[in-house]
XYZ file of C-alpha atoms in Angstrom:
71
model
C -72.370 235.545 12.313
C -74.705 233.098 13.998
C -74.553 234.172 17.629
C -76.133 230.957 18.938
C -74.642 227.503 19.041
C -73.908 224.702 21.425
C -70.432 226.147 22.013
C -71.368 229.788 22.234
C -74.172 231.282 24.315
C -74.395 235.039 23.773
C -76.557 235.461 26.834
C -73.608 234.589 29.192
C -72.410 237.765 30.867
C -68.747 237.333 29.842
C -69.626 237.796 26.149
C -71.507 241.116 26.639
C -68.527 243.397 25.960
C -67.627 241.397 22.779
C -71.104 241.176 21.169
C -71.043 244.470 19.348
C -67.812 243.432 17.615
C -68.842 239.835 16.918
C -72.120 241.057 15.348
C -70.061 242.903 12.686
C -68.697 239.624 11.367
C -70.098 237.655 8.489
C -70.511 233.866 8.473
C -72.392 231.281 10.410
C -69.683 230.001 12.820
C -67.361 231.471 15.313
C -64.898 233.833 13.592
C -61.361 232.777 12.664
C -58.210 234.606 13.432
C -58.263 236.505 10.177
C -61.746 238.017 10.870
C -60.847 238.921 14.434
C -57.549 240.467 13.422
C -59.617 242.590 11.002
C -61.409 244.178 13.945
C -58.146 245.330 15.681
C -56.866 248.888 15.174
C -53.788 248.957 12.947
C -50.622 249.034 15.030
C -52.209 247.816 18.276
C -49.401 246.868 20.683
C -49.002 245.544 24.196
C -47.387 247.762 26.846
C -44.134 245.946 25.979
C -44.394 246.970 22.365
C -45.406 243.626 20.897
C -48.089 243.509 18.226
C -51.485 242.213 19.449
C -53.043 239.697 17.124
C -55.034 236.553 17.050
C -53.185 233.349 16.081
C -54.458 229.726 15.918
C -53.788 228.008 19.197
C -52.120 225.091 17.551
C -49.276 227.416 16.519
C -48.515 228.288 20.080
C -46.322 226.604 22.675
C -48.529 226.990 25.740
C -45.537 226.617 28.038
C -44.788 230.143 29.085
C -48.136 231.582 27.892
C -48.317 234.109 30.767
C -44.704 235.209 30.275
C -45.333 235.654 26.504
C -48.464 237.742 26.885
C -47.207 239.939 29.735
C -43.747 240.818 28.337
C-alpha cells in the first residue's frame, strides 16, 4: 500500500501502532474493509461477545455509535 497521500500522513504519531499492519496490505490506496478484516484474528470479539469487524461507514446509523461499540 502507498503509505503517503494527501489524506494519510504515516509520520503522524497516531498511525505508528498501525503501520506494521498497513504495510502488509497490497494496493496503492487506503485499504478497504475486506482487506482490514483479513488482518483480524478469526473469532475476534468485543467484551460483550460481538464480532469485531470493519464495515463501510455508509452502512451504519451513527446515532447510538458509542452504545453499539461498547455493548
